[in-house]
Amino acid sequence: MSLIVQKFGGSSLANMQRVFNVARIVTQTYNQGHSVVVVVSAQGDTTDELLSKAYEINEEPSKREMDVLLSSGEQISMALLAMAIEKLGYHVVSLTGRQAGILTNSRYGSARIKSIETERLFKELDAKNIVIVAGFQGWNKYDDITTLGRGGSDTTAVALAASLHADVCEIYTDVDGVFTADPRIVGNPSKLRDISYDEMLELASLGANVLHNRSVEMAKKYGVKLVVRSSLNDSEGTVVKEVGSVEKMYVRGVARDNDIARIAVIGIEDKPGMAFKLFSLLARERISIDVILQSIGRDDTNDISFTVKKADLQKSLGVIRENLGMLNAKEVKYSENYSKVSVVGAGMVNNPGVASMMFEALYDADINIHMITTSEMKISVLVDVEKAERAVNAIHDKFKLGEINS
Amino acid sequence: MSLIVQKFGGSSLANMQRVFNVARIVTQTYNQGHSVVVVVSAQGDTTDELLSKAYEINEEPSKREMDVLLSSGEQISMALLAMAIEKLGYHVVSLTGRQAGILTNSRYGSARIKSIETERLFKELDAKNIVIVAGFQGWNKYDDITTLGRGGSDTTAVALAASLHADVCEIYTDVDGVFTADPRIVGNPSKLRDISYDEMLELASLGANVLHNRSVEMAKKYGVKLVVRSSLNDSEGTVVKEVGSVEKMYVRGVARDNDIARIAVIGIEDKPGMAFKLFSLLARERISIDVILQSIGRDDTNDISFTVKKADLQKSLGVIRENLGMLNAKEVKYSENYSKVSVVGAGMVNNPGVASMMFEALYDADINIHMITTSEMKISVLVDVEKAERAVNAIHDKFKLGEINS
């Protein structure tokens, strides 16, 4: 007998039929003799509806009250799922973040889990209950409700799996698993049987929306075996674990990210420390920098280009403009017309051929590369936004990723 | 400076405009230098919507999970009201039943408040916060959410007022106060300036929907001064307190209750203990009995008639039919075609003229009386349901209740 944590997202619980579908998955697992802890998100559009009610009243509500409001969404879905499981004839109990013992820090709206007091959870499991836990929420030392921010329910599931020493943490979603590329972009992507935490982290941060970064980081840290699978069919899903299988390939997937703004600081004086000054200004504002390119400009000056998330564009431009003098720079330009296209795979670093194959694919498809960045496990390029889908397809074809499981 | 508890029902919070209206009432009170604790119900139809979602999934969900579900309604309204108060520029904090320290027994769906731990409440008041508390809900010793049942938010408000030693507990509603009769039935009812707890209790239990019984009982027990007033205008409302003013009248109001089913057990053997046997059977099923009439039937047998709430009709019939033999009774009949019409007033018991005036009013209006019951403070009659409104008007006119405040 093992302990299984199963997480279901909002779309898996969007209506009565889907709630019963989830109830059947959960009770089937229970019937196989396992202990089951279920983590749920708010149903379908509930969170968006609550947000719009809030913003209608106050465009800048306090984050504390926003957390009070939003946490009700998971409370509604956990009660409804519990009722469906009762209807199927099983003993079940639903728990809020607090009842499940999920203690967080006090950063409302994007809290971090500090610890999980598992006493109540184990008591309910010992009593043979199916246990449903509200995802995305916890409680802080002031006795207040907190929420974990975007992707929070995945994080709740992994944290519970780690604390309860679960055998596996299953993340149910509306796709069959992790694919070599987004099925909305590429016609014939392959589903990966398994993938390493690091590869999954790269894919997640490069725009694959299957799992949230923090949940993968936590799974890696605590060695939680993750399975990503569909709530709509029985297909096996993708296992995320320490080391992926050694299939004869280096590239595991292609991802695209449109949430990119490029900023170019032009005419920076060519002396040591200028890049440090620029990026420490941005770091102070908690702005994350991605691809960086430094090139020699005219008159012994340098141009430094880099990308940020679109939401950080205006703040970044403001900081830089205020400090153009200190940076000895001439001007700052920006563009939102780029996409980042990346290939990811653990073995790439030892195979220089991967980069040249990628560039060849783009060249054959007549797609210009604006910037390049590489790391241990990925190669990313910036291309024109309107060419990004074509780029993903060209690369996917070049590496024959559609044939992995065939 | 005084401490004021203000309770707002679901219709007072039904949309954004009304939420702001409530926010203005609350902040005006705060501006006058008072400490304010606000108790809220779920917005408008929220509770009904949650109930229908639940019943769509499971027609008999556990009461525990129903409480988890329904308590989210108050959580949503308290957060939205807090955001509106923030928008007006005030410090505010919203608290769930648990955060407000409201400990109840464990009867899910109709829990009773056992105690209120006021530490957090006083801490927030000391910090000059306006404090919003979710009505209708609490927490039990198993660390689970409970709800207080119908009218629960009124009870929350009174219990908080008692525990915090508030100077007054204001119940805001969509009528101007307590009237001599339901304005939907009588064209010219008078608003009462004040009324005693006991009179209010009688009126409440006889079908006046202004305040819930339990909240009035609790207010009486702890001497909490209640004011019933409108959230839509500034009129003064009705004060509910220990002894009402001695206006020159005995009758304080007329009420009608359509939630009546009459059961008649026919041909019970005429020997001691039969009524006891009958009503102890019903008591065991927790069925409340109201008007009782015993009459001599044919052949030395008795007929016993009594009324129950419509919701209890089928259960009552079932119990009686199963025990007809034990009761030595011939048959059981029932009817749902009656209404109960009552007059209420503290001085009535010493004025036998009240009853005859009431019967005269009904006689003049050609309305037949089927059953009569009297108590210290009320006289109730059963009349045909379709004549009930006419009966209320006839009695209201007879006692000149429309002229009280004129």
Short mmCIF file of C-alpha atoms in Angstrom, two decimals, chain A:
data_model
loop_
_atom_site.label_atom_id
_atom_site.label_comp_id
_atom_site.label_asym_id
_atom_site.label_seq_id
_atom_site.Cartn_x
_atom_site.Cartn_y
_atom_site.Cartn_z
CA MET A 1 0.00 0.00 0.00
CA SER A 2 1.31 3.37 -0.89
CA LEU A 3 0.43 7.00 -0.35
CA ILE A 4 -0.48 8.95 -3.47
CA VAL A 5 -1.00 12.70 -3.80
CA GLN A 6 -3.21 13.67 -6.75
CA LYS A 7 -3.61 17.25 -7.88
CA PHE A 8 -6.47 18.45 -10.10
CA GLY A 9 -6.52 21.87 -11.73
CA GLY A 10 -9.49 24.18 -12.19
CA SER A 11 -10.40 22.97 -15.68
CA SER A 12 -10.56 19.36 -14.41
CA LEU A 13 -13.24 20.51 -11.93
CA ALA A 14 -15.06 23.04 -14.10
CA ASN A 15 -18.52 21.44 -14.02
CA MET A 16 -20.52 18.69 -12.34
CA GLN A 17 -19.54 16.00 -14.86
CA ARG A 18 -15.85 16.79 -14.43
CA VAL A 19 -16.13 16.83 -10.65
CA PHE A 20 -17.56 13.30 -10.85
CA ASN A 21 -14.85 12.32 -13.30
CA VAL A 22 -12.25 13.41 -10.75
CA ALA A 23 -14.17 11.61 -7.99
CA ARG A 24 -13.94 8.41 -10.05
CA ILE A 25 -10.19 8.75 -10.59
CA VAL A 26 -9.66 9.35 -6.87
CA THR A 27 -11.88 6.48 -5.71
CA GLN A 28 -10.34 4.07 -8.24
CA THR A 29 -6.94 4.85 -6.78
CA TYR A 30 -8.33 4.37 -3.26
CA ASN A 31 -9.89 1.05 -4.30
CA GLN A 32 -6.50 -0.20 -5.38
CA GLY A 33 -5.56 -0.04 -1.72
CA HIS A 34 -3.70 3.26 -1.67
CA SER A 35 -4.02 6.15 0.73
CA VAL A 36 -5.03 9.20 -1.28
CA VAL A 37 -4.54 12.91 -0.65
CA VAL A 38 -6.20 15.11 -3.28
CA VAL A 39 -5.21 18.72 -3.93
CA VAL A 40 -7.71 20.91 -5.78
CA SER A 41 -7.66 24.30 -7.46
CA ALA A 42 -10.66 26.63 -7.75
CA GLN A 43 -13.24 25.52 -10.33
CA GLY A 44 -12.90 26.81 -13.89
CA ASP A 45 -13.29 30.58 -13.98
CA THR A 46 -13.98 31.05 -10.26
CA THR A 47 -10.71 32.83 -9.56
CA ASP A 48 -11.19 35.20 -12.50
CA GLU A 49 -14.75 35.96 -11.39
CA LEU A 50 -13.62 36.73 -7.85
CA LEU A 51 -10.80 38.92 -9.18
CA SER A 52 -13.16 40.94 -11.35
CA LYS A 53 -15.59 41.41 -8.44
CA ALA A 54 -12.69 42.67 -6.34
CA TYR A 55 -11.33 45.06 -8.97
CA GLU A 56 -14.82 46.43 -9.58
CA ILE A 57 -14.79 47.56 -5.95
CA ASN A 58 -11.16 48.55 -5.52
CA GLU A 59 -8.50 48.58 -8.21
CA GLU A 60 -5.80 48.24 -5.56
CA PRO A 61 -7.18 46.04 -2.79
CA SER A 62 -4.82 44.98 -0.05
CA LYS A 63 -3.16 41.65 -0.73
CA ARG A 64 -4.34 40.37 2.63
CA GLU A 65 -8.01 40.80 1.72
CA MET A 66 -7.39 39.49 -1.79
CA ASP A 67 -6.08 36.28 -0.23
CA VAL A 68 -9.17 36.05 1.99
CA LEU A 69 -11.29 36.39 -1.15
CA LEU A 70 -9.40 34.07 -3.49
CA SER A 71 -8.94 31.27 -0.97
CA SER A 72 -12.72 30.78 -0.96
CA GLY A 73 -12.47 29.40 -4.51
CA GLU A 74 -10.55 26.29 -3.45
CA GLN A 75 -12.83 25.91 -0.44
CA ILE A 76 -15.83 25.68 -2.77
CA SER A 77 -14.21 23.11 -5.04
CA MET A 78 -12.96 20.91 -2.22
CA ALA A 79 -16.44 20.76 -0.66
CA LEU A 80 -18.10 19.91 -3.98
CA LEU A 81 -15.55 17.20 -4.77
CA ALA A 82 -16.03 15.78 -1.27
CA MET A 83 -19.79 15.63 -1.87
CA ALA A 84 -19.24 13.81 -5.17
CA ILE A 85 -16.96 11.28 -3.45
CA GLU A 86 -19.55 10.83 -0.68
CA LYS A 87 -22.13 10.22 -3.39
CA LEU A 88 -19.97 7.38 -4.71
CA GLY A 89 -20.07 5.88 -1.21
CA TYR A 90 -16.65 6.69 0.25
CA HIS A 91 -15.47 8.37 3.45
CA VAL A 92 -13.90 11.68 2.66
CA VAL A 93 -12.91 14.86 4.46
CA SER A 94 -11.96 18.21 2.97
CA LEU A 95 -9.43 20.50 4.63
CA THR A 96 -8.54 24.15 4.12
CA GLY A 97 -4.88 25.11 3.89
CA ARG A 98 -4.91 25.86 7.58
CA GLN A 99 -6.65 22.62 8.57
CA ALA A 100 -4.08 20.74 6.49
CA GLY A 101 -1.38 22.46 8.55
CA ILE A 102 0.21 24.41 5.70
CA LEU A 103 2.14 27.19 7.41
CA THR A 104 3.56 29.89 5.14
CA ASN A 105 5.49 33.11 5.46
CA SER A 106 3.47 36.32 5.42
CA ARG A 107 3.96 37.55 1.88
CA TYR A 108 0.28 37.75 0.94
CA GLY A 109 -0.41 36.84 -2.67
CA SER A 110 2.87 35.00 -3.17
CA ALA A 111 3.57 33.24 0.10
CA ARG A 112 6.12 30.45 0.50
CA ILE A 113 5.41 27.29 2.44
CA LYS A 114 7.52 27.17 5.61
CA SER A 115 6.34 23.88 7.07
CA ILE A 116 3.49 21.43 7.07
CA GLU A 117 2.14 20.13 10.37
CA THR A 118 1.03 16.68 9.26
CA GLU A 119 -0.79 15.54 12.41
CA ARG A 120 -4.32 16.12 11.15
CA LEU A 121 -3.51 14.72 7.72
CA PHE A 122 -2.17 11.47 9.14
CA LYS A 123 -5.11 11.23 11.53
CA GLU A 124 -7.55 11.44 8.64
CA LEU A 125 -5.55 8.96 6.55
CA ASP A 126 -5.37 6.55 9.50
CA ALA A 127 -9.16 6.78 9.73
CA LYS A 128 -9.25 5.55 6.08
CA ASN A 129 -10.58 8.84 4.80
CA ILE A 130 -9.87 10.15 1.35
CA VAL A 131 -8.40 13.56 2.19
CA ILE A 132 -9.01 16.62 0.01
CA VAL A 133 -6.81 19.65 0.58
CA ALA A 134 -7.40 23.15 -0.78
CA GLY A 135 -4.49 24.01 -3.05
CA PHE A 136 -2.85 27.42 -3.41
CA GLN A 137 -3.47 28.49 0.19
CA GLY A 138 -1.98 28.40 3.63
CA TRP A 139 -1.88 30.25 6.90
CA ASN A 140 0.73 32.50 8.49
CA LYS A 141 1.94 33.15 12.01
CA TYR A 142 -0.54 36.03 12.38
CA ASP A 143 -3.39 33.53 12.00
CA ASP A 144 -4.23 34.96 8.58
CA ILE A 145 -5.00 33.32 5.25
CA THR A 146 -2.27 33.47 2.59
CA THR A 147 -2.13 32.32 -1.02
CA LEU A 148 0.89 30.97 -2.87
CA GLY A 149 0.54 32.82 -6.17
CA ARG A 150 0.44 31.48 -9.70
CA GLY A 151 0.87 27.71 -9.95
CA GLY A 152 0.34 27.48 -6.23
CA SER A 153 -1.74 24.31 -6.25
CA ASP A 154 1.09 22.36 -7.92
CA THR A 155 3.36 23.58 -5.13
CA THR A 156 0.84 22.54 -2.47
CA ALA A 157 0.69 19.05 -3.98
CA VAL A 158 4.46 18.61 -4.10
CA ALA A 159 4.94 20.02 -0.61
CA LEU A 160 2.32 17.62 0.76
CA ALA A 161 3.93 14.72 -1.10
CA ALA A 162 7.29 15.64 0.40
CA SER A 163 5.97 16.09 3.96
CA LEU A 164 3.87 12.92 3.91
CA HIS A 165 6.65 10.95 2.18
CA ALA A 166 4.20 10.04 -0.57
CA ASP A 167 5.26 7.45 -3.12
CA VAL A 168 4.19 9.63 -6.02
CA CYS A 169 2.65 13.00 -6.73
CA GLU A 170 0.32 12.89 -9.73
CA ILE A 171 -0.45 16.19 -11.43
CA TYR A 172 -3.63 15.81 -13.48
CA THR A 173 -4.10 18.29 -16.28
CA ASP A 174 -5.88 18.60 -19.62
CA VAL A 175 -2.93 17.33 -21.68
CA ASP A 176 -1.57 13.78 -21.73
CA GLY A 177 1.83 14.66 -20.28
CA VAL A 178 4.97 16.58 -21.18
CA PHE A 179 5.47 16.95 -24.93
CA THR A 180 8.45 17.74 -27.11
CA ALA A 181 6.61 20.91 -28.11
CA ASP A 182 3.30 22.68 -27.50
CA PRO A 183 0.60 20.74 -29.44
CA ARG A 184 -1.03 24.05 -30.31
CA ILE A 185 2.12 25.01 -32.27
CA VAL A 186 3.48 21.72 -33.58
CA GLY A 187 1.26 19.18 -35.30
CA ASN A 188 3.05 15.99 -34.28
CA PRO A 189 4.76 16.45 -30.92
CA SER A 190 5.82 13.33 -29.02
CA LYS A 191 4.90 12.69 -25.43
CA LEU A 192 7.97 12.08 -23.29
CA ARG A 193 7.89 8.94 -21.15
CA ASP A 194 10.14 10.61 -18.62
CA ILE A 195 12.18 13.71 -18.11
CA SER A 196 14.63 14.87 -15.45
CA TYR A 197 13.80 17.59 -12.93
CA ASP A 198 16.39 19.88 -14.50
CA GLU A 199 15.07 19.43 -18.00
CA MET A 200 11.52 19.97 -16.75
CA LEU A 201 12.63 23.12 -14.94
CA GLU A 202 14.19 24.48 -18.12
CA LEU A 203 11.09 23.62 -20.14
CA ALA A 204 8.81 25.17 -17.53
CA SER A 205 10.77 28.38 -17.36
CA LEU A 206 10.99 28.54 -21.16
CA GLY A 207 7.24 28.69 -21.65
CA ALA A 208 5.92 25.14 -21.36
CA ASN A 209 2.82 25.64 -19.21
CA VAL A 210 2.51 22.10 -17.86
CA LEU A 211 4.07 22.49 -14.42
CA HIS A 212 5.00 25.51 -12.44
CA ASN A 213 8.69 26.15 -11.72
CA ARG A 214 8.47 26.24 -7.97
CA SER A 215 6.73 22.89 -7.78
CA VAL A 216 9.46 21.28 -9.92
CA GLU A 217 12.20 22.89 -7.85
CA MET A 218 10.59 21.56 -4.70
CA ALA A 219 10.10 18.10 -6.20
CA LYS A 220 13.80 18.03 -7.11
CA LYS A 221 14.88 19.25 -3.70
CA TYR A 222 12.88 16.61 -1.83
CA GLY A 223 13.11 13.85 -4.44
CA VAL A 224 9.34 13.71 -5.01
CA LYS A 225 8.47 11.56 -8.00
CA LEU A 226 6.09 13.56 -10.18
CA VAL A 227 3.75 12.18 -12.81
CA VAL A 228 2.05 14.56 -15.23
CA ARG A 229 -1.05 12.98 -16.75
CA SER A 230 -4.48 13.69 -18.17
CA SER A 231 -7.66 13.74 -16.09
CA LEU A 232 -9.63 13.01 -19.25
CA ASN A 233 -8.11 9.68 -20.30
CA ASP A 234 -6.05 6.78 -18.97
CA SER A 235 -2.83 7.42 -20.86
CA GLU A 236 0.29 6.97 -18.82
CA GLY A 237 1.61 10.48 -18.62
CA THR A 238 5.17 11.66 -18.15
CA VAL A 239 7.33 10.83 -15.15
CA VAL A 240 9.50 13.64 -13.81
CA LYS A 241 12.36 12.22 -11.75
CA GLU A 242 16.05 12.52 -10.99
CA VAL A 243 17.49 11.12 -14.20
CA GLY A 244 15.53 10.63 -17.37
CA SER A 245 15.88 7.51 -19.48
CA VAL A 246 18.76 7.51 -21.92
CA GLU A 247 16.83 7.58 -25.13
CA LYS A 248 19.00 8.19 -28.16
CA MET A 249 18.48 11.88 -28.23
CA TYR A 250 19.88 14.98 -26.67
CA VAL A 251 17.07 17.40 -27.30
CA ARG A 252 14.02 16.71 -25.17
CA GLY A 253 11.76 19.50 -26.26
CA VAL A 254 11.26 22.81 -27.98
CA ALA A 255 9.54 25.69 -26.24
CA ARG A 256 8.42 29.15 -27.15
CA ASP A 257 7.93 32.15 -24.91
CA ASN A 258 6.16 35.28 -26.18
CA ASP A 259 6.37 37.10 -22.87
CA ILE A 260 9.56 38.84 -23.89
CA ALA A 261 10.56 42.48 -24.11
CA ARG A 262 14.02 43.43 -25.37
CA ILE A 263 15.74 46.48 -23.98
CA ALA A 264 18.86 47.92 -25.55
CA VAL A 265 21.05 50.43 -23.73
CA ILE A 266 23.01 52.19 -26.41
CA GLY A 267 26.42 53.86 -26.23
CA ILE A 268 27.63 52.82 -22.79
CA GLU A 269 31.17 54.00 -22.10
CA ASP A 270 33.62 51.12 -22.56
CA LYS A 271 35.08 50.79 -19.10
CA PRO A 272 34.90 48.06 -16.44
CA GLY A 273 31.90 47.75 -14.18
CA MET A 274 29.25 49.27 -16.42
CA ALA A 275 27.30 46.02 -16.92
CA PHE A 276 27.46 45.39 -13.19
CA LYS A 277 26.05 48.85 -12.48
CA LEU A 278 23.23 48.37 -14.97
CA PHE A 279 22.13 44.97 -13.75
CA SER A 280 22.44 45.75 -10.07
CA LEU A 281 20.02 48.66 -10.61
CA LEU A 282 17.53 46.22 -12.08
CA ALA A 283 18.15 43.57 -9.41
CA ARG A 284 17.35 46.12 -6.73
CA GLU A 285 13.90 46.46 -8.33
CA ARG A 286 13.50 42.65 -8.34
CA ILE A 287 13.46 42.56 -12.15
CA SER A 288 14.66 39.26 -13.62
CA ILE A 289 16.94 39.48 -16.62
CA ASP A 290 17.05 36.73 -19.21
CA VAL A 291 19.06 36.77 -22.44
CA ILE A 292 21.95 39.25 -22.40
CA LEU A 293 24.02 40.43 -25.34
CA GLN A 294 26.88 42.89 -25.21
CA SER A 295 28.16 44.23 -28.48
CA ILE A 296 30.70 46.80 -29.47
CA GLY A 297 29.08 49.99 -30.67
CA ARG A 298 30.56 52.99 -32.40
CA ASP A 299 33.15 55.36 -30.88
CA ASP A 300 34.55 52.90 -28.35
CA THR A 301 31.18 52.46 -26.69
CA ASN A 302 29.20 49.30 -25.98
CA ASP A 303 25.55 48.42 -26.50
CA ILE A 304 24.01 46.10 -23.93
CA SER A 305 20.79 44.33 -24.89
CA PHE A 306 18.78 42.04 -22.65
CA THR A 307 15.29 40.68 -22.23
CA VAL A 308 12.78 41.00 -19.38
CA LYS A 309 9.20 39.87 -18.94
CA LYS A 310 6.74 42.26 -20.56
CA ALA A 311 5.24 43.12 -17.16
CA ASP A 312 8.64 44.45 -16.07
CA LEU A 313 9.28 46.55 -19.19
CA GLN A 314 8.02 49.93 -17.98
CA LYS A 315 9.66 49.64 -14.58
CA SER A 316 12.95 48.67 -16.25
CA LEU A 317 12.85 51.58 -18.68
CA GLY A 318 12.09 53.97 -15.82
CA VAL A 319 15.05 52.83 -13.74
CA ILE A 320 17.44 52.97 -16.68
CA ARG A 321 16.28 56.38 -17.89
CA GLU A 322 16.74 57.84 -14.41
CA ASN A 323 20.29 56.53 -14.39
CA LEU A 324 21.45 57.15 -17.96
CA GLY A 325 23.92 59.72 -16.61
CA MET A 326 25.41 57.41 -14.02
CA LEU A 327 25.74 54.73 -16.70
CA ASN A 328 27.38 57.16 -19.11
CA ALA A 329 24.94 55.82 -21.74
CA LYS A 330 23.38 57.65 -24.67
CA GLU A 331 19.91 56.21 -24.92
CA VAL A 332 17.64 53.26 -24.28
CA LYS A 333 15.50 51.47 -26.85
CA TYR A 334 13.04 48.65 -26.54
CA SER A 335 10.91 46.24 -28.52
CA GLU A 336 8.16 43.77 -27.74
CA ASN A 337 8.27 42.12 -31.16
CA TYR A 338 10.46 39.15 -30.24
CA SER A 339 9.83 35.61 -29.10
CA LYS A 340 12.26 33.31 -27.41
CA VAL A 341 12.55 29.83 -28.91
CA SER A 342 14.55 27.25 -26.99
CA VAL A 343 15.68 23.65 -27.20
CA VAL A 344 16.16 21.77 -23.95
CA GLY A 345 17.98 18.56 -23.13
CA ALA A 346 20.39 17.25 -20.53
CA GLY A 347 23.03 15.87 -22.90
CA MET A 348 23.38 18.95 -25.03
CA VAL A 349 26.39 20.47 -23.35
CA ASN A 350 28.63 17.69 -24.62
CA ASN A 351 27.22 17.82 -28.12
CA PRO A 352 28.17 21.01 -29.88
CA GLY A 353 26.36 19.70 -32.91
CA VAL A 354 23.02 20.53 -31.31
CA ALA A 355 23.53 24.27 -31.59
CA SER A 356 24.60 24.11 -35.20
CA MET A 357 21.66 21.85 -36.07
CA MET A 358 19.31 24.36 -34.48
CA PHE A 359 20.82 27.28 -36.33
CA GLU A 360 20.75 25.30 -39.58
CA ALA A 361 17.05 24.59 -39.10
CA LEU A 362 16.39 28.30 -38.67
CA TYR A 363 18.57 29.20 -41.64
CA ASP A 364 16.75 26.69 -43.85
CA ALA A 365 13.46 28.23 -42.75
CA ASP A 366 14.79 31.72 -43.52
CA ILE A 367 14.41 32.92 -39.93
CA ASN A 368 16.77 35.56 -38.62
CA ILE A 369 18.31 35.13 -35.15
CA HIS A 370 18.51 38.34 -33.07
CA MET A 371 20.13 37.07 -29.91
CA ILE A 372 21.46 33.75 -28.64
CA THR A 373 21.96 32.46 -25.14
CA THR A 374 23.04 29.03 -24.00
CA SER A 375 23.26 27.20 -20.72
CA GLU A 376 24.14 23.72 -19.50
CA MET A 377 20.86 22.39 -20.76
CA LYS A 378 19.31 24.77 -23.23
CA ILE A 379 19.91 26.96 -26.25
CA SER A 380 17.62 29.93 -26.67
CA VAL A 381 17.32 32.29 -29.60
CA LEU A 382 15.33 35.46 -30.08
CA VAL A 383 13.37 35.59 -33.33
CA ASP A 384 10.63 37.87 -34.68
CA VAL A 385 7.40 37.12 -32.90
CA GLU A 386 5.54 36.35 -36.11
CA LYS A 387 8.15 33.77 -37.09
CA ALA A 388 8.25 31.96 -33.75
CA GLU A 389 5.76 29.22 -34.55
CA ARG A 390 7.54 28.48 -37.79
CA ALA A 391 10.82 28.35 -35.88
CA VAL A 392 9.46 25.86 -33.35
CA ASN A 393 8.20 23.63 -36.14
CA ALA A 394 11.44 23.84 -38.11
CA ILE A 395 13.48 22.86 -35.06
CA HIS A 396 11.04 20.14 -34.00
CA ASP A 397 11.28 18.60 -37.48
CA LYS A 398 15.04 18.96 -37.69
CA PHE A 399 15.56 16.95 -34.49
CA LYS A 400 12.86 14.45 -35.52
CA LEU A 401 11.14 14.96 -32.17
CA GLY A 402 7.84 13.78 -33.64
CA GLU A 403 9.29 10.26 -33.96
CA ILE A 404 10.39 9.65 -30.38
CA ASN A 405 7.66 7.28 -29.35
CA SER A 406 6.92 5.91 -32.80
#
